[in-house]
Amino acid sequence: MSVVQITDLHKSFGDREVLTGIDLEVRQGEVVCVIGPSGSGKSTLLRCVNLLEQPTAGRIEVLGVDVTDPDVDIDRVRTHVGMVFQQFNLFVHRTVLDNCTMAQRQVLKRSRAEAERIARENLARVGLADRADSLPAQLSGGQQQRVAIARALSMDPQLMLFDEPTSALDPELVGDVLAVMRDLADAGMTMIVVTHEMAFARDVGDRVVFMDGGVVVEDGTADQVIGAPREARTRTFLQRVLDPTRTSGV
Ligand SMILES: Nc1ncnc2c1ncn2[C@@H]1O[C@H](COP(=O)(O)OP(=O)(O)OP(=O)(O)O)[C@@H](O)[C@H]1O
Ligand SMILES: [Mg+2]
């Protein structure tokens, strides 16, 4: 079953077209890692999937619903789609537990007791069972990002979108967040992950999509795209990200 089906997606900001005809299918249980240089349109692509950006043209189906249909009930679709950003977007004056229960109660109308039970399960899953009563500021960046993941999981998503979830973290905190994402992938979650972590993309990604200049340049298995890229543009990009002395501009 296809969870996301994108057909000839175009997106312009003003008269600047930043996505110029994207086709992408993500099937149930698949982990698709999206890589590519800064400005290539990775975040815009992800944001179009749950209409944080309105596509200019093309069609996007999410869980069988055409979200580009003007009559779509997008809130209903978003209920099934978890999103984790580089910035954690936690409510800073609310406890970890509150952060993980608010949307459950408001959107899914769960009782406080049920929402708290589910939140605690997910906090345990991300290794933070003992931090339910903390405020976000009392946690490290990596812990805050894991709260953001627990919050998203508490909504029982059928699709998780990650936009560079580890890019804002100190290097020593990246591993814990990636480990949680790897567990999620192993548990069968369908995921689209925009990342600069090539080892993660290679190990965890079922597929890797390389974007450049608003198009998908290469789409294949992780081993093929990262291990044996066919396109010159992919090779150039990988050389830059894999050689730390040449990372500027990526
Ligand atoms: N709201 C906006 N208004 C105008 N231009 C935008 C907007 N959002 C993105 N862009 C432009 O669209 C292009 C693609 O941006 P996008 O953020 O999708 O790239 P990206 O691949 O995610 O880059 P990065 O790796 O730096 O996050 C960029 O040139 C950017 O300046
Ligand atoms: Mg981005």
Short mmCIF file of C-alpha atoms and ligand atoms in Angstrom, two decimals:
data_model
loop_
_atom_site.label_atom_id
_atom_site.label_comp_id
_atom_site.label_asym_id
_atom_site.label_seq_id
_atom_site.Cartn_x
_atom_site.Cartn_y
_atom_site.Cartn_z
CA MET A 1 0.00 0.00 0.00
CA SER A 2 1.26 3.43 -0.79
CA VAL A 3 1.23 5.87 2.13
CA VAL A 4 2.42 8.87 0.12
CA GLN A 5 2.06 9.27 -3.62
CA ILE A 6 3.43 12.49 -5.11
CA THR A 7 2.88 13.17 -8.80
CA ASP A 8 4.50 16.02 -10.74
CA LEU A 9 4.63 18.33 -7.72
CA HIS A 10 5.53 21.95 -8.39
CA LYS A 11 5.95 24.67 -5.79
CA SER A 12 6.77 28.31 -6.41
CA PHE A 13 7.43 31.15 -4.02
CA GLY A 14 6.50 34.25 -6.00
CA ASP A 15 7.90 33.69 -9.45
CA ARG A 16 10.65 31.39 -8.19
CA GLU A 17 9.92 27.71 -8.72
CA VAL A 18 11.69 25.68 -6.02
CA LEU A 19 10.12 22.28 -6.76
CA THR A 20 9.98 21.60 -10.46
CA GLY A 21 8.16 18.32 -10.95
CA ILE A 22 8.66 15.81 -8.13
CA ASP A 23 7.41 12.23 -8.33
CA LEU A 24 7.78 10.14 -5.20
CA GLU A 25 6.04 7.15 -3.72
CA VAL A 26 6.47 5.94 -0.16
CA ARG A 27 5.03 2.56 0.69
CA GLN A 28 3.86 1.29 4.03
CA GLY A 29 6.74 0.51 6.39
CA GLU A 30 9.31 2.15 4.15
CA VAL A 31 11.98 4.53 5.44
CA VAL A 32 12.87 7.05 2.75
CA CYS A 33 15.81 9.34 3.47
CA VAL A 34 15.98 12.58 1.49
CA ILE A 35 19.42 14.08 1.02
CA GLY A 36 20.68 17.02 -0.99
CA PRO A 37 22.37 20.41 -0.78
CA SER A 38 20.99 23.40 1.09
CA GLY A 39 18.22 25.07 -0.86
CA SER A 40 17.44 22.03 -3.00
CA GLY A 41 13.84 21.94 -1.75
CA LYS A 42 13.92 19.12 0.82
CA SER A 43 12.01 20.98 3.53
CA THR A 44 9.56 22.41 1.01
CA LEU A 45 8.83 18.89 -0.25
CA LEU A 46 8.22 17.61 3.27
CA ARG A 47 6.06 20.61 4.15
CA CYS A 48 3.91 20.09 1.06
CA VAL A 49 3.04 16.58 2.25
CA ASN A 50 0.94 17.93 5.12
CA LEU A 51 0.15 21.23 3.43
CA LEU A 52 2.30 23.42 5.62
CA GLU A 53 3.09 24.70 2.13
CA GLN A 54 0.40 24.78 -0.54
CA PRO A 55 1.60 23.08 -3.74
CA THR A 56 1.43 25.21 -6.88
CA ALA A 57 0.63 22.24 -9.12
CA GLY A 58 0.62 18.47 -9.04
CA ARG A 59 -1.03 15.88 -6.84
CA ILE A 60 -0.21 14.50 -3.40
CA GLU A 61 -2.05 11.58 -1.89
CA VAL A 62 -1.48 10.84 1.78
CA LEU A 63 -3.01 7.63 3.16
CA GLY A 64 -5.26 7.50 0.13
CA VAL A 65 -6.54 11.08 0.52
CA ASP A 66 -5.82 13.68 -2.17
CA VAL A 67 -4.55 16.57 -0.03
CA THR A 68 -4.38 18.84 -3.08
CA ASP A 69 -8.18 18.62 -3.40
CA PRO A 70 -9.49 22.05 -2.29
CA ASP A 71 -12.19 20.34 -0.22
CA VAL A 72 -9.79 18.12 1.73
CA ASP A 73 -10.18 17.91 5.50
CA ILE A 74 -6.48 18.50 6.09
CA ASP A 75 -6.75 18.46 9.88
CA ARG A 76 -8.03 14.90 9.68
CA VAL A 77 -5.08 13.89 7.49
CA ARG A 78 -2.60 15.70 9.75
CA THR A 79 -3.89 13.72 12.72
CA HIS A 80 -2.25 10.67 11.16
CA VAL A 81 1.02 12.38 10.22
CA GLY A 82 3.67 13.13 12.85
CA MET A 83 6.21 15.83 12.11
CA VAL A 84 9.52 16.45 13.85
CA PHE A 85 11.55 19.53 12.98
CA GLN A 86 15.09 20.68 13.58
CA GLN A 87 13.70 23.04 16.23
CA PHE A 88 11.75 20.99 18.74
CA ASN A 89 8.78 23.39 19.05
CA LEU A 90 7.93 22.28 22.59
CA PHE A 91 5.78 24.47 24.81
CA VAL A 92 8.44 25.84 27.14
CA HIS A 93 6.15 26.58 30.07
CA ARG A 94 4.54 23.13 30.05
CA THR A 95 5.98 19.93 31.47
CA VAL A 96 7.18 17.12 29.27
CA LEU A 97 4.04 15.16 30.13
CA ASP A 98 1.76 18.11 29.22
CA ASN A 99 3.60 18.53 25.94
CA CYS A 100 2.82 14.90 25.13
CA THR A 101 -0.84 15.00 26.21
CA MET A 102 -2.19 18.34 24.93
CA ALA A 103 -2.84 17.37 21.31
CA GLN A 104 -4.11 13.95 22.32
CA ARG A 105 -6.74 15.60 24.49
CA GLN A 106 -7.62 18.47 22.16
CA VAL A 107 -7.54 16.68 18.83
CA LEU A 108 -8.23 13.03 19.67
CA LYS A 109 -10.50 13.91 22.66
CA ARG A 110 -8.78 11.38 24.88
CA SER A 111 -9.38 11.55 28.61
CA ARG A 112 -6.58 12.90 30.77
CA ALA A 113 -5.88 9.45 32.21
CA GLU A 114 -5.67 7.77 28.83
CA ALA A 115 -3.57 10.56 27.33
CA GLU A 116 -1.15 10.36 30.24
CA ARG A 117 -0.89 6.59 30.00
CA ILE A 118 -0.08 6.79 26.29
CA ALA A 119 2.34 9.69 26.82
CA ARG A 120 4.21 7.76 29.51
CA GLU A 121 4.46 4.71 27.25
CA ASN A 122 6.00 6.82 24.52
CA LEU A 123 8.31 8.67 26.89
CA ALA A 124 9.55 5.26 28.04
CA ARG A 125 10.02 4.26 24.42
CA VAL A 126 12.36 7.23 23.83
CA GLY A 127 14.22 6.64 27.11
CA LEU A 128 12.67 9.49 29.11
CA ALA A 129 10.26 7.73 31.47
CA ASP A 130 11.73 9.58 34.42
CA ARG A 131 11.49 13.09 32.93
CA ALA A 132 7.71 13.46 32.61
CA ASP A 133 7.57 16.26 35.16
CA SER A 134 10.52 18.23 33.82
CA LEU A 135 10.25 21.45 31.86
CA PRO A 136 11.86 21.46 28.41
CA ALA A 137 14.58 23.88 29.54
CA GLN A 138 15.72 21.33 32.12
CA LEU A 139 16.54 18.85 29.34
CA SER A 140 19.37 18.62 26.84
CA GLY A 141 18.64 19.30 23.18
CA GLY A 142 18.74 15.60 22.44
CA GLN A 143 16.28 14.89 25.24
CA GLN A 144 13.99 17.68 24.01
CA GLN A 145 14.04 16.20 20.53
CA ARG A 146 13.13 12.81 21.95
CA VAL A 147 10.19 14.46 23.77
CA ALA A 148 9.12 15.90 20.41
CA ILE A 149 9.22 12.37 18.96
CA ALA A 150 7.26 10.95 21.93
CA ARG A 151 4.69 13.72 21.48
CA ALA A 152 4.28 12.85 17.81
CA LEU A 153 4.06 9.10 18.56
CA SER A 154 1.37 9.73 21.15
CA MET A 155 -0.97 10.69 18.30
CA ASP A 156 -0.63 7.16 16.78
CA PRO A 157 0.72 8.44 13.46
CA GLN A 158 0.73 6.27 10.36
CA LEU A 159 3.49 8.37 8.81
CA MET A 160 6.35 10.28 10.41
CA LEU A 161 8.10 13.19 8.71
CA PHE A 162 11.50 14.25 10.06
CA ASP A 163 13.22 17.43 8.85
CA GLU A 164 16.87 17.35 9.92
CA PRO A 165 15.96 16.28 13.46
CA THR A 166 19.58 16.17 14.61
CA SER A 167 21.02 19.21 12.86
CA ALA A 168 20.60 21.56 15.83
CA LEU A 169 22.15 19.13 18.32
CA ASP A 170 25.62 18.97 19.79
CA PRO A 171 27.43 16.03 18.19
CA GLU A 172 27.42 13.90 21.35
CA LEU A 173 23.61 14.10 21.53
CA VAL A 174 22.90 13.04 17.95
CA GLY A 175 23.31 9.30 18.55
CA ASP A 176 20.49 8.97 21.10
CA VAL A 177 18.01 10.62 18.75
CA LEU A 178 19.10 8.51 15.79
CA ALA A 179 18.80 5.38 17.95
CA VAL A 180 15.19 6.24 18.73
CA MET A 181 14.50 6.77 15.03
CA ARG A 182 16.17 3.47 14.20
CA ASP A 183 13.94 1.67 16.73
CA LEU A 184 10.94 3.32 15.17
CA ALA A 185 12.00 2.16 11.72
CA ASP A 186 12.58 -1.38 13.05
CA ALA A 187 9.07 -1.31 14.51
CA GLY A 188 7.71 -0.77 10.99
CA MET A 189 6.91 2.94 11.02
CA THR A 190 6.63 4.60 7.61
CA MET A 191 9.09 7.50 7.64
CA ILE A 192 10.39 10.26 5.40
CA VAL A 193 13.62 11.60 6.87
CA VAL A 194 15.45 14.65 5.56
CA THR A 195 18.94 14.22 6.94
CA HIS A 196 22.60 14.98 6.52
CA GLU A 197 23.50 11.85 8.51
CA MET A 198 24.79 9.64 5.71
CA ALA A 199 25.54 6.66 7.96
CA PHE A 200 21.95 6.72 9.21
CA ALA A 201 20.60 7.06 5.67
CA ARG A 202 22.68 4.14 4.53
CA ASP A 203 21.94 1.85 7.48
CA VAL A 204 18.30 2.66 8.18
CA GLY A 205 16.96 4.01 4.89
CA ASP A 206 15.22 1.50 2.66
CA ARG A 207 15.53 4.12 -0.03
CA VAL A 208 17.55 7.26 -0.48
CA VAL A 209 16.34 10.15 -2.60
CA PHE A 210 18.91 12.72 -3.73
CA MET A 211 17.43 16.13 -4.53
CA ASP A 212 19.14 19.03 -6.22
CA GLY A 213 17.67 22.21 -7.67
CA GLY A 214 14.06 21.24 -6.98
CA VAL A 215 14.11 17.84 -8.66
CA VAL A 216 14.77 14.26 -7.63
CA VAL A 217 18.09 13.50 -9.27
CA GLU A 218 18.42 9.94 -8.02
CA ASP A 219 16.11 7.56 -6.16
CA GLY A 220 17.17 4.06 -5.24
CA THR A 221 18.25 1.74 -2.47
CA ALA A 222 20.48 3.28 0.15
CA ASP A 223 23.39 1.11 -0.95
CA GLN A 224 22.97 2.13 -4.56
CA VAL A 225 22.51 5.90 -4.13
CA ILE A 226 25.15 6.36 -1.41
CA GLY A 227 27.40 3.42 -2.24
CA ALA A 228 27.33 3.55 -6.04
CA PRO A 229 25.67 6.78 -7.21
CA ARG A 230 24.84 6.85 -10.91
CA GLU A 231 24.56 10.61 -11.34
CA ALA A 232 27.52 12.99 -11.33
CA ARG A 233 25.61 15.49 -9.19
CA THR A 234 25.03 12.83 -6.52
CA ARG A 235 28.71 11.89 -6.52
CA THR A 236 29.79 15.52 -6.14
CA PHE A 237 27.40 16.05 -3.23
CA LEU A 238 28.47 12.87 -1.45
CA GLN A 239 32.15 13.69 -1.87
CA ARG A 240 31.50 17.01 -0.17
CA VAL A 241 29.48 15.66 2.77
CA LEU A 242 31.67 12.64 3.32
CA ASP A 243 34.91 14.65 3.27
CA PRO A 244 34.80 16.99 6.27
CA THR A 245 37.41 19.34 4.82
CA ARG A 246 35.05 20.15 1.95
CA THR A 247 31.70 20.54 3.72
CA SER A 248 31.29 24.27 3.16
CA GLY A 249 28.20 25.11 1.15
CA VAL A 250 26.44 21.82 1.84
N1 LIG B 1 8.53 30.62 2.61
C1 LIG B 1 9.41 30.82 1.61
N2 LIG B 1 9.38 31.94 0.87
C2 LIG B 1 10.25 32.13 -0.14
N3 LIG B 1 11.22 31.25 -0.49
C3 LIG B 1 11.30 30.11 0.22
C4 LIG B 1 10.42 29.83 1.31
N4 LIG B 1 10.75 28.63 1.83
C5 LIG B 1 11.78 28.18 1.10
N5 LIG B 1 12.12 29.06 0.13
C6 LIG B 1 13.19 28.88 -0.87
O1 LIG B 1 12.98 27.64 -1.50
C7 LIG B 1 14.23 27.00 -1.76
C8 LIG B 1 14.19 25.62 -1.16
O2 LIG B 1 14.17 25.75 0.27
P1 LIG B 1 14.12 24.53 1.25
O3 LIG B 1 14.04 25.10 2.62
O4 LIG B 1 13.06 23.60 0.84
O5 LIG B 1 15.54 23.86 1.01
P2 LIG B 1 16.27 22.69 1.82
O6 LIG B 1 16.70 21.69 0.83
O7 LIG B 1 15.40 22.23 2.93
O8 LIG B 1 17.56 23.41 2.40
P3 LIG B 1 18.34 23.20 3.82
O9 LIG B 1 19.21 21.97 3.64
O10 LIG B 1 19.17 24.42 3.97
O11 LIG B 1 17.31 23.04 4.90
C9 LIG B 1 15.31 27.89 -1.19
O12 LIG B 1 15.88 28.64 -2.21
C10 LIG B 1 14.56 28.79 -0.23
O13 LIG B 1 15.17 30.04 -0.14
MG MG B 2 15.54 22.27 4.99
#
